[in-house]
């Protein structure tokens, strides 16, 4: 042991403490796996939990020890400064051991209560120490006692162990210290990121199961809580930025903006929950959402844009096309949020990435899965990007078909397999599911039209030079989509499926206007067997697509979605769109009146000149401002209060 200590020198305390902490986390995880063995076995996930858990633990401990490792390399010595540092290091090591032990000791009681590792609730409870201590004392006396004993033991033993770790060290020559420091930092950063890619380690990267607890077992509780704390910074509440309203007023205005009869609302605790009768009363159909990356209306000639999307133009003339449909945001996750859950945009990050919506949050995938549908996400890249995989697996999607599931893709770029490969894979999936007689819901998300705009050679006639421009990528994305549509028309699943092709957002939302309205306009076409060709000139939001698809597929259900079922007549006064750009919220009515809310600024009102794409300062009726205000506040309130909880049954 002394020989090892001599060889490792000033880094011995760091490496020894790292090893002790890693052993603590590994043993704790294995005990939890044994405890929850039936659920782990059901997912065949023992190796996934063990291997990915090791990655998470190494990443966590690198964050914990990178700074003391750097300082030890630079100042650890027999001098006064060195001895002071050794005292600080002992405190650091002892605290680190205590924190990890305490959080792991708290894990089992938390799982018993919430069926998850400690998360944001653990942090929120710290705000109310009196109430929490009363709860613990009332129902968790044994756990409190054991936690106290374990905490005391970890501090005592950690302090004693740290004394040995920092004693009798060998010290390097001064000229080796900077080299040693650089090595420590390099290894620490690599370990913390646990990836050579452009995205560091995160829970979505290691999620593999539809069981949220099994995915949580991969984590350690310290990591889980700290990650939740980091996420909470993104959960900006609209009430902090926009004019406040009474809760009852918000609910009343939101309900009145929905195209739902008062008797169809079914819950006071979930105010937007209402029964929606499907227009299709015949055989239920499959649903496929073809979500196009960054494909704004300005790239579609039938919508007044550039002639870059001939296949979309063809679909517009053959299907049910919306000429005035607007995205709810400017990011892919905002589009995903809109089309899968019908959730209105907020100044926070999308619910795809927020902590409270990772499980138990309404999506049409959860509804359809409970009705016997096979629910899947098909994506040519890495499904953990932007936390998609974690959100989907926790909220009704059961099948992740991403790049590792593709057989010999023809072309793989920075964002994964090409759109041609994506649609070929999707077609194979749909064909197999149809053959097995399984109804299915699939979200197919393209990626070729994304910087750096990589796509296969010799597939399209280039619009401009160089090859990798957004215009050429749009043409390629349209080309691949057109191939898929033609293949789908000849398939066995065509007659039983409702398709929608819609963009997630425009390629860019730029300009000097307070809200660049035209950059929110996107193409959307519903098509499939039995869908009549029509150009729908009503003002439509991305939020309206999910309710419409359910109606066309014959799914009558209770849902919390506030969007309109477009198979029905929508009064002009209820046609509206919501547009969120960072913390700016805009509400536009059918007659192009626009209300804009900016953080802590007076409400701004405009008339939108559609022809010239220009906002003109104009007065807007107070009732419209009030309704816009309520809807701007609704999303944050619905998220915070749990109005979007999943139901046991959607009947």
PDB file of C-alpha atoms in Angstrom, residues 77-211:
ATOM      1  CA  UNK A  77       3.367  19.924   0.059  1.00  0.00           C
ATOM      2  CA  UNK A  78       4.985  19.911   3.515  1.00  0.00           C
ATOM      3  CA  UNK A  79       4.796  23.712   3.658  1.00  0.00           C
ATOM      4  CA  UNK A  80       2.255  25.719   5.658  1.00  0.00           C
ATOM      5  CA  UNK A  81       0.210  26.271   2.490  1.00  0.00           C
ATOM      6  CA  UNK A  82       0.314  22.565   1.749  1.00  0.00           C
ATOM      7  CA  UNK A  83      -0.823  21.614   5.252  1.00  0.00           C
ATOM      8  CA  UNK A  84      -3.692  24.085   5.099  1.00  0.00           C
ATOM      9  CA  UNK A  85      -4.715  22.548   1.799  1.00  0.00           C
ATOM     10  CA  UNK A  86      -4.568  19.048   3.300  1.00  0.00           C
ATOM     11  CA  UNK A  87      -6.989  20.149   6.032  1.00  0.00           C
ATOM     12  CA  UNK A  88      -9.357  21.580   3.421  1.00  0.00           C
ATOM     13  CA  UNK A  89      -8.993  18.429   1.328  1.00  0.00           C
ATOM     14  CA  UNK A  90      -9.927  16.247   4.322  1.00  0.00           C
ATOM     15  CA  UNK A  91     -13.097  18.274   4.789  1.00  0.00           C
ATOM     16  CA  UNK A  92     -13.848  17.997   1.054  1.00  0.00           C
ATOM     17  CA  UNK A  93     -13.356  14.215   1.024  1.00  0.00           C
ATOM     18  CA  UNK A  94     -15.384  13.721   4.204  1.00  0.00           C
ATOM     19  CA  UNK A  95     -18.204  15.897   2.909  1.00  0.00           C
ATOM     20  CA  UNK A  96     -18.200  14.079  -0.435  1.00  0.00           C
ATOM     21  CA  UNK A  97     -18.411  10.672   1.218  1.00  0.00           C
ATOM     22  CA  UNK A  98     -21.160  11.878   3.568  1.00  0.00           C
ATOM     23  CA  UNK A  99     -23.186  13.388   0.711  1.00  0.00           C
ATOM     24  CA  UNK A 100     -23.064  10.245  -1.394  1.00  0.00           C
ATOM     25  CA  UNK A 101     -23.843   7.959   1.560  1.00  0.00           C
ATOM     26  CA  UNK A 102     -26.669  10.169   2.806  1.00  0.00           C
ATOM     27  CA  UNK A 103     -28.317  10.431  -0.623  1.00  0.00           C
ATOM     28  CA  UNK A 104     -28.073   6.696  -1.212  1.00  0.00           C
ATOM     29  CA  UNK A 105     -29.460   6.025   2.276  1.00  0.00           C
ATOM     30  CA  UNK A 106     -32.405   8.304   1.472  1.00  0.00           C
ATOM     31  CA  UNK A 107     -33.087   6.516  -1.812  1.00  0.00           C
ATOM     32  CA  UNK A 108     -35.039   3.474  -0.655  1.00  0.00           C
ATOM     33  CA  UNK A 109     -37.627   5.453   1.381  1.00  0.00           C
ATOM     34  CA  UNK A 110     -38.007   7.885  -1.525  1.00  0.00           C
ATOM     35  CA  UNK A 111     -38.569   5.015  -3.969  1.00  0.00           C
ATOM     36  CA  UNK A 112     -41.183   3.554  -1.641  1.00  0.00           C
ATOM     37  CA  UNK A 113     -43.006   6.875  -1.653  1.00  0.00           C
ATOM     38  CA  UNK A 114     -42.550   8.035  -5.273  1.00  0.00           C
ATOM     39  CA  UNK A 115     -41.243   5.013  -7.205  1.00  0.00           C
ATOM     40  CA  UNK A 116     -38.272   7.081  -8.371  1.00  0.00           C
ATOM     41  CA  UNK A 117     -34.865   8.101  -7.085  1.00  0.00           C
ATOM     42  CA  UNK A 118     -34.699  11.414  -5.204  1.00  0.00           C
ATOM     43  CA  UNK A 119     -35.334  14.164  -7.732  1.00  0.00           C
ATOM     44  CA  UNK A 120     -36.727  17.699  -7.844  1.00  0.00           C
ATOM     45  CA  UNK A 121     -39.255  16.813  -5.140  1.00  0.00           C
ATOM     46  CA  UNK A 122     -36.336  16.185  -2.802  1.00  0.00           C
ATOM     47  CA  UNK A 123     -35.168  19.761  -3.403  1.00  0.00           C
ATOM     48  CA  UNK A 124     -38.637  21.242  -3.150  1.00  0.00           C
ATOM     49  CA  UNK A 125     -39.162  19.572   0.205  1.00  0.00           C
ATOM     50  CA  UNK A 126     -36.076  21.322   1.572  1.00  0.00           C
ATOM     51  CA  UNK A 127     -38.016  24.585   1.225  1.00  0.00           C
ATOM     52  CA  UNK A 128     -40.480  23.326   3.844  1.00  0.00           C
ATOM     53  CA  UNK A 129     -38.307  21.823   6.647  1.00  0.00           C
ATOM     54  CA  UNK A 130     -41.000  21.994   9.322  1.00  0.00           C
ATOM     55  CA  UNK A 131     -43.611  20.160   7.253  1.00  0.00           C
ATOM     56  CA  UNK A 132     -41.099  17.631   5.958  1.00  0.00           C
ATOM     57  CA  UNK A 133     -39.702  16.837   9.398  1.00  0.00           C
ATOM     58  CA  UNK A 134     -43.238  16.400  10.681  1.00  0.00           C
ATOM     59  CA  UNK A 135     -43.971  13.997   7.836  1.00  0.00           C
ATOM     60  CA  UNK A 136     -40.756  12.041   8.403  1.00  0.00           C
ATOM     61  CA  UNK A 137     -41.250  11.872  12.149  1.00  0.00           C
ATOM     62  CA  UNK A 138     -44.839  10.761  11.686  1.00  0.00           C
ATOM     63  CA  UNK A 139     -44.230   7.946   9.236  1.00  0.00           C
ATOM     64  CA  UNK A 140     -40.515   7.321   8.850  1.00  0.00           C
ATOM     65  CA  UNK A 141     -39.010   7.084  12.341  1.00  0.00           C
ATOM     66  CA  UNK A 142     -36.947   3.993  11.529  1.00  0.00           C
ATOM     67  CA  UNK A 143     -35.670   5.529   8.307  1.00  0.00           C
ATOM     68  CA  UNK A 144     -34.767   8.730  10.178  1.00  0.00           C
ATOM     69  CA  UNK A 145     -32.876   6.753  12.786  1.00  0.00           C
ATOM     70  CA  UNK A 146     -30.984   4.676  10.227  1.00  0.00           C
ATOM     71  CA  UNK A 147     -30.228   7.764   8.138  1.00  0.00           C
ATOM     72  CA  UNK A 148     -28.832   9.544  11.175  1.00  0.00           C
ATOM     73  CA  UNK A 149     -26.673   6.564  12.160  1.00  0.00           C
ATOM     74  CA  UNK A 150     -25.368   6.119   8.599  1.00  0.00           C
ATOM     75  CA  UNK A 151     -24.621   9.850   8.324  1.00  0.00           C
ATOM     76  CA  UNK A 152     -22.659   9.893  11.593  1.00  0.00           C
ATOM     77  CA  UNK A 153     -20.713   6.771  10.617  1.00  0.00           C
ATOM     78  CA  UNK A 154     -19.875   8.171   7.185  1.00  0.00           C
ATOM     79  CA  UNK A 155     -18.542  11.408   8.705  1.00  0.00           C
ATOM     80  CA  UNK A 156     -16.486   9.644  11.396  1.00  0.00           C
ATOM     81  CA  UNK A 157     -15.046   6.990   9.089  1.00  0.00           C
ATOM     82  CA  UNK A 158     -14.544   9.475   6.253  1.00  0.00           C
ATOM     83  CA  UNK A 159     -12.608  11.838   8.520  1.00  0.00           C
ATOM     84  CA  UNK A 160     -10.395   9.021   9.788  1.00  0.00           C
ATOM     85  CA  UNK A 161      -9.797   7.671   6.287  1.00  0.00           C
ATOM     86  CA  UNK A 162      -8.927  11.142   4.971  1.00  0.00           C
ATOM     87  CA  UNK A 163      -6.233  11.529   7.639  1.00  0.00           C
ATOM     88  CA  UNK A 164      -4.487   8.449   6.295  1.00  0.00           C
ATOM     89  CA  UNK A 165      -4.979   9.582   2.697  1.00  0.00           C
ATOM     90  CA  UNK A 166      -3.133  12.898   3.149  1.00  0.00           C
ATOM     91  CA  UNK A 167      -0.328  11.664   5.402  1.00  0.00           C
ATOM     92  CA  UNK A 168       3.201  10.644   4.332  1.00  0.00           C
ATOM     93  CA  UNK A 169       2.820  11.731   0.718  1.00  0.00           C
ATOM     94  CA  UNK A 170       5.669  12.140  -1.750  1.00  0.00           C
ATOM     95  CA  UNK A 171       5.795  15.418  -3.639  1.00  0.00           C
ATOM     96  CA  UNK A 172       6.886  16.074  -7.246  1.00  0.00           C
ATOM     97  CA  UNK A 173       9.471  18.614  -8.390  1.00  0.00           C
ATOM     98  CA  UNK A 174       8.001  22.053  -9.058  1.00  0.00           C
ATOM     99  CA  UNK A 175       8.418  21.751 -12.829  1.00  0.00           C
ATOM    100  CA  UNK A 176       6.278  18.604 -12.943  1.00  0.00           C
ATOM    101  CA  UNK A 177       3.344  20.229 -11.153  1.00  0.00           C
ATOM    102  CA  UNK A 178       1.887  22.134 -14.160  1.00  0.00           C
ATOM    103  CA  UNK A 179       2.108  18.977 -16.288  1.00  0.00           C
ATOM    104  CA  UNK A 180       0.385  16.969 -13.573  1.00  0.00           C
ATOM    105  CA  UNK A 181      -2.309  19.648 -13.244  1.00  0.00           C
ATOM    106  CA  UNK A 182      -3.017  19.575 -16.995  1.00  0.00           C
ATOM    107  CA  UNK A 183      -3.324  15.780 -16.947  1.00  0.00           C
ATOM    108  CA  UNK A 184      -5.740  15.954 -13.996  1.00  0.00           C
ATOM    109  CA  UNK A 185      -7.925  18.561 -15.720  1.00  0.00           C
ATOM    110  CA  UNK A 186      -7.941  16.690 -19.052  1.00  0.00           C
ATOM    111  CA  UNK A 187      -8.872  13.364 -17.453  1.00  0.00           C
ATOM    112  CA  UNK A 188     -11.426  15.051 -15.190  1.00  0.00           C
ATOM    113  CA  UNK A 189     -13.190  16.794 -18.060  1.00  0.00           C
ATOM    114  CA  UNK A 190     -13.258  13.645 -20.182  1.00  0.00           C
ATOM    115  CA  UNK A 191     -14.597  11.632 -17.266  1.00  0.00           C
ATOM    116  CA  UNK A 192     -17.211  14.245 -16.377  1.00  0.00           C
ATOM    117  CA  UNK A 193     -18.465  14.506 -19.965  1.00  0.00           C
ATOM    118  CA  UNK A 194     -18.219  10.710 -20.422  1.00  0.00           C
ATOM    119  CA  UNK A 195     -18.338  11.357 -24.145  1.00  0.00           C
ATOM    120  CA  UNK A 196     -16.144  12.533 -26.997  1.00  0.00           C
ATOM    121  CA  UNK A 197     -19.236  13.853 -28.771  1.00  0.00           C
ATOM    122  CA  UNK A 198     -20.664  17.349 -28.621  1.00  0.00           C
ATOM    123  CA  UNK A 199     -23.195  16.363 -25.944  1.00  0.00           C
ATOM    124  CA  UNK A 200     -22.042  15.432 -22.428  1.00  0.00           C
ATOM    125  CA  UNK A 201     -23.515  12.735 -20.223  1.00  0.00           C
ATOM    126  CA  UNK A 202     -27.162  13.217 -19.255  1.00  0.00           C
ATOM    127  CA  UNK A 203     -30.007  10.947 -18.052  1.00  0.00           C
ATOM    128  CA  UNK A 204     -31.481  10.680 -21.556  1.00  0.00           C
ATOM    129  CA  UNK A 205     -28.182   9.270 -22.840  1.00  0.00           C
ATOM    130  CA  UNK A 206     -28.475   6.236 -20.558  1.00  0.00           C
ATOM    131  CA  UNK A 207     -32.262   5.793 -20.597  1.00  0.00           C
ATOM    132  CA  UNK A 208     -33.234   2.472 -22.148  1.00  0.00           C
ATOM    133  CA  UNK A 209     -36.481   1.332 -20.526  1.00  0.00           C
ATOM    134  CA  UNK A 210     -40.117   2.386 -20.462  1.00  0.00           C
ATOM    135  CA  UNK A 211     -39.993   1.820 -16.690  1.00  0.00           C
TER     136      UNK A 211
END
